[in-house]
């Protein structure tokens, strides 16, 4: 086989191995700076003044919320409902709590593919219980859902993705709010690009 084609194939395979890598940030400003793309949306759910049950998918504009599993809380929780959860900034948001012994998932399906996704997080308890967020590329990030404080988590991917899925179990009820996403910057992955450059240099001598 042509040496250049062999290196091109190697570069492609290597690029695919890095294709869906993500980096997590815990500061929104730092995450925005690392995202590179333009803002696609910012949704704070504050327009909701009454609870929305977790019985069907909900189109909120730039994305759709799709809950599955045994939810023990509304999909959208408002300050008026009396559940007493810690709400991010005391405003409406999504609270994930499963019935005892069960697990739940929430898929956030974007109308347009994104390159990064971030959200604020709060909870009612401490104790270090974990939840997970997984991108449509198959990458996942485990985060402490019960810190007793508010915080931020932002993911930046080396490739675009179309959705994220939150997974939670009983007695783990993170409240997530202020969803933000940025477009994919489209910058070639450096390692794969380097392989192609090396291949071209070997073949052409330039």
Tab-separated table of C-alpha atoms in Angstrom:
chain	number	residue	atom	x	y	z
A	1	UNK	CA	0.000	0.000	0.000
A	2	UNK	CA	1.116	3.560	-0.687
A	3	UNK	CA	2.989	4.812	2.430
A	4	UNK	CA	1.030	8.053	2.423
A	5	UNK	CA	-2.278	6.185	2.321
A	6	UNK	CA	-1.112	4.001	5.199
A	7	UNK	CA	-0.283	7.059	7.296
A	8	UNK	CA	-3.503	8.748	6.261
A	9	UNK	CA	-5.434	5.701	7.443
A	10	UNK	CA	-3.455	5.623	10.681
A	11	UNK	CA	-4.189	9.291	11.210
A	12	UNK	CA	-7.895	8.713	10.610
A	13	UNK	CA	-8.032	5.795	13.040
A	14	UNK	CA	-6.120	7.778	15.637
A	15	UNK	CA	-8.440	10.727	15.142
A	16	UNK	CA	-11.429	8.465	15.702
A	17	UNK	CA	-9.887	7.175	18.907
A	18	UNK	CA	-9.821	10.775	20.163
A	19	UNK	CA	-12.996	11.757	18.366
A	20	UNK	CA	-15.273	12.046	21.358
A	21	UNK	CA	-12.981	12.997	24.232
A	22	UNK	CA	-14.391	15.504	26.703
A	23	UNK	CA	-12.925	17.849	29.280
A	24	UNK	CA	-14.913	18.909	32.340
A	25	UNK	CA	-14.816	22.345	33.987
A	26	UNK	CA	-16.279	23.569	37.267
A	27	UNK	CA	-16.254	27.296	36.481
A	28	UNK	CA	-18.614	28.736	33.862
A	29	UNK	CA	-16.272	31.510	32.713
A	30	UNK	CA	-13.370	29.105	32.245
A	31	UNK	CA	-15.655	26.688	30.426
A	32	UNK	CA	-16.920	29.421	28.098
A	33	UNK	CA	-13.366	30.428	27.260
A	34	UNK	CA	-12.436	26.813	26.527
A	35	UNK	CA	-15.532	26.151	24.405
A	36	UNK	CA	-14.358	28.190	21.433
A	37	UNK	CA	-17.724	28.300	19.664
A	38	UNK	CA	-20.567	30.792	19.766
A	39	UNK	CA	-23.442	30.482	22.228
A	40	UNK	CA	-26.375	28.462	20.904
A	41	UNK	CA	-28.686	28.821	23.889
A	42	UNK	CA	-29.016	29.662	27.574
A	43	UNK	CA	-32.161	28.367	29.319
A	44	UNK	CA	-32.869	29.104	32.982
A	45	UNK	CA	-36.413	27.592	33.218
A	46	UNK	CA	-37.605	30.666	35.152
A	47	UNK	CA	-40.641	31.041	32.895
A	48	UNK	CA	-42.139	27.949	34.550
A	49	UNK	CA	-44.308	28.933	37.524
A	50	UNK	CA	-45.976	25.557	38.096
A	51	UNK	CA	-44.545	22.050	38.219
A	52	UNK	CA	-44.309	19.952	35.052
A	53	UNK	CA	-44.756	16.201	35.659
A	54	UNK	CA	-42.099	13.770	34.445
A	55	UNK	CA	-44.586	11.788	32.381
A	56	UNK	CA	-43.747	12.911	28.840
A	57	UNK	CA	-41.105	14.698	26.797
A	58	UNK	CA	-41.061	18.473	27.034
A	59	UNK	CA	-39.981	20.787	24.202
A	60	UNK	CA	-38.434	23.889	25.745
A	61	UNK	CA	-37.296	25.510	22.493
A	62	UNK	CA	-33.639	24.780	21.623
A	63	UNK	CA	-33.826	21.277	23.100
A	64	UNK	CA	-36.247	18.603	24.305
A	65	UNK	CA	-36.237	17.063	27.780
A	66	UNK	CA	-37.048	13.345	27.705
A	67	UNK	CA	-37.427	11.640	31.125
A	68	UNK	CA	-37.403	7.853	31.558
A	69	UNK	CA	-37.616	5.540	34.567
A	70	UNK	CA	-39.388	5.854	37.897
A	71	UNK	CA	-39.405	9.552	38.712
A	72	UNK	CA	-40.473	10.565	42.206
A	73	UNK	CA	-40.364	14.310	41.474
A	74	UNK	CA	-41.705	16.639	38.789
A	75	UNK	CA	-39.594	17.126	35.668
A	76	UNK	CA	-39.628	20.900	36.237
A	77	UNK	CA	-39.780	21.903	39.884
A	78	UNK	CA	-40.774	25.407	40.928
A	79	UNK	CA	-40.222	27.232	44.227
A	80	UNK	CA	-43.982	27.159	44.856
A	81	UNK	CA	-44.355	23.394	45.164
A	82	UNK	CA	-43.239	22.890	48.765
A	83	UNK	CA	-40.904	19.930	48.216
A	84	UNK	CA	-38.128	21.805	49.988
A	85	UNK	CA	-35.307	20.838	47.658
A	86	UNK	CA	-32.366	23.141	47.236
A	87	UNK	CA	-33.066	25.017	44.021
A	88	UNK	CA	-30.278	26.691	42.042
A	89	UNK	CA	-30.627	30.358	42.973
A	90	UNK	CA	-34.042	29.557	44.429
A	91	UNK	CA	-35.600	29.453	40.953
A	92	UNK	CA	-37.310	26.813	38.823
A	93	UNK	CA	-35.213	23.987	37.425
A	94	UNK	CA	-35.026	20.245	36.851
A	95	UNK	CA	-34.880	18.001	39.922
A	96	UNK	CA	-33.956	14.357	39.379
A	97	UNK	CA	-35.164	11.970	42.054
A	98	UNK	CA	-36.082	8.335	41.526
A	99	UNK	CA	-38.552	6.286	43.524
A	100	UNK	CA	-36.930	4.099	46.168
A	101	UNK	CA	-34.654	1.465	44.676
A	102	UNK	CA	-35.084	2.723	41.119
A	103	UNK	CA	-33.043	4.690	38.629
A	104	UNK	CA	-34.010	7.470	36.258
A	105	UNK	CA	-32.555	9.180	33.219
A	106	UNK	CA	-33.074	12.531	31.574
A	107	UNK	CA	-32.048	12.980	27.951
A	108	UNK	CA	-31.477	16.514	26.709
A	109	UNK	CA	-31.873	16.302	22.937
A	110	UNK	CA	-30.558	19.366	21.118
A	111	UNK	CA	-32.218	20.822	18.039
A	112	UNK	CA	-28.705	21.477	16.682
A	113	UNK	CA	-25.473	19.658	17.474
A	114	UNK	CA	-23.223	21.327	20.047
A	115	UNK	CA	-19.565	21.276	20.979
A	116	UNK	CA	-19.968	22.047	24.680
A	117	UNK	CA	-22.678	21.906	27.321
A	118	UNK	CA	-22.834	23.359	30.826
A	119	UNK	CA	-25.255	23.565	33.739
A	120	UNK	CA	-25.546	24.749	37.332
A	121	UNK	CA	-26.057	22.191	40.066
A	122	UNK	CA	-27.567	22.207	43.555
A	123	UNK	CA	-28.901	19.620	45.982
A	124	UNK	CA	-30.551	19.159	49.351
A	125	UNK	CA	-28.017	16.907	51.008
A	126	UNK	CA	-24.344	16.269	51.517
A	127	UNK	CA	-22.703	12.848	51.403
A	128	UNK	CA	-20.898	12.604	48.076
A	129	UNK	CA	-23.492	10.564	46.153
A	130	UNK	CA	-22.720	10.393	42.435
A	131	UNK	CA	-24.658	11.032	39.243
A	132	UNK	CA	-23.524	10.731	35.621
A	133	UNK	CA	-23.826	12.729	32.410
A	134	UNK	CA	-23.187	10.955	29.086
A	135	UNK	CA	-22.902	12.538	25.643
A	136	UNK	CA	-24.344	11.001	22.478
A	137	UNK	CA	-20.736	10.160	21.540
A	138	UNK	CA	-20.597	7.760	24.479
A	139	UNK	CA	-18.338	9.867	26.704
A	140	UNK	CA	-19.392	10.247	30.310
A	141	UNK	CA	-18.502	12.286	33.355
A	142	UNK	CA	-19.372	11.262	36.918
A	143	UNK	CA	-20.033	14.121	39.281
A	144	UNK	CA	-20.846	14.491	42.963
A	145	UNK	CA	-24.561	15.230	43.026
A	146	UNK	CA	-24.748	15.761	46.776
A	147	UNK	CA	-22.332	18.412	47.890
A	148	UNK	CA	-24.732	20.517	49.958
A	149	UNK	CA	-23.764	23.533	47.858
A	150	UNK	CA	-24.338	25.029	44.433
A	151	UNK	CA	-21.824	24.582	41.662
A	152	UNK	CA	-21.255	24.363	37.913
A	153	UNK	CA	-20.241	21.604	35.501
A	154	UNK	CA	-19.333	22.210	31.861
A	155	UNK	CA	-18.195	19.713	29.249
A	156	UNK	CA	-16.156	20.529	26.148
A	157	UNK	CA	-15.844	17.860	23.460
A	158	UNK	CA	-13.351	17.365	20.660
A	159	UNK	CA	-16.311	16.559	18.380
A	160	UNK	CA	-19.906	17.706	18.145
A	161	UNK	CA	-22.684	15.816	19.926
A	162	UNK	CA	-26.476	15.809	19.640
A	163	UNK	CA	-27.615	15.065	23.187
A	164	UNK	CA	-26.610	14.421	26.771
A	165	UNK	CA	-28.199	12.023	29.255
A	166	UNK	CA	-28.248	12.487	33.014
A	167	UNK	CA	-28.471	9.318	35.134
A	168	UNK	CA	-29.493	9.298	38.781
A	169	UNK	CA	-30.569	6.726	41.371
A	170	UNK	CA	-32.877	6.783	44.383
A	171	UNK	CA	-31.889	9.223	47.128
A	172	UNK	CA	-29.719	11.118	44.651
A	173	UNK	CA	-31.651	14.157	43.537
A	174	UNK	CA	-29.505	16.818	41.928
A	175	UNK	CA	-31.273	19.958	40.794
A	176	UNK	CA	-29.869	21.117	37.464
A	177	UNK	CA	-30.529	24.513	35.967
A	178	UNK	CA	-29.247	27.229	33.625
A	179	UNK	CA	-28.467	25.002	30.634
A	180	UNK	CA	-26.028	26.529	28.160
A	181	UNK	CA	-24.438	25.191	24.982
A	182	UNK	CA	-21.964	26.476	22.431
A	183	UNK	CA	-21.382	25.468	18.832
A	184	UNK	CA	-18.548	23.138	17.885
A	185	UNK	CA	-15.472	25.155	16.966
A	186	UNK	CA	-14.435	22.633	14.302
A	187	UNK	CA	-10.689	22.869	15.020
A	188	UNK	CA	-8.857	19.734	13.766
A	189	UNK	CA	-7.547	17.471	16.497
A	190	UNK	CA	-3.815	18.273	16.882
A	191	UNK	CA	-2.544	14.702	17.254
A	192	UNK	CA	-4.303	13.448	14.131
A	193	UNK	CA	-3.267	16.540	12.172
A	194	UNK	CA	0.340	15.978	13.214
A	195	UNK	CA	0.241	12.437	11.857
A	196	UNK	CA	-1.017	13.681	8.504
A	197	UNK	CA	1.700	16.319	8.335
A	198	UNK	CA	4.350	13.716	9.139
A	199	UNK	CA	2.919	11.416	6.453
A	200	UNK	CA	2.962	14.165	3.852
A	201	UNK	CA	6.560	15.064	4.776
A	202	UNK	CA	7.735	11.460	4.475
A	203	UNK	CA	6.087	10.922	1.113
A	204	UNK	CA	6.940	14.244	-0.525
A	205	UNK	CA	10.152	15.098	1.284
A	206	UNK	CA	8.783	18.644	1.828
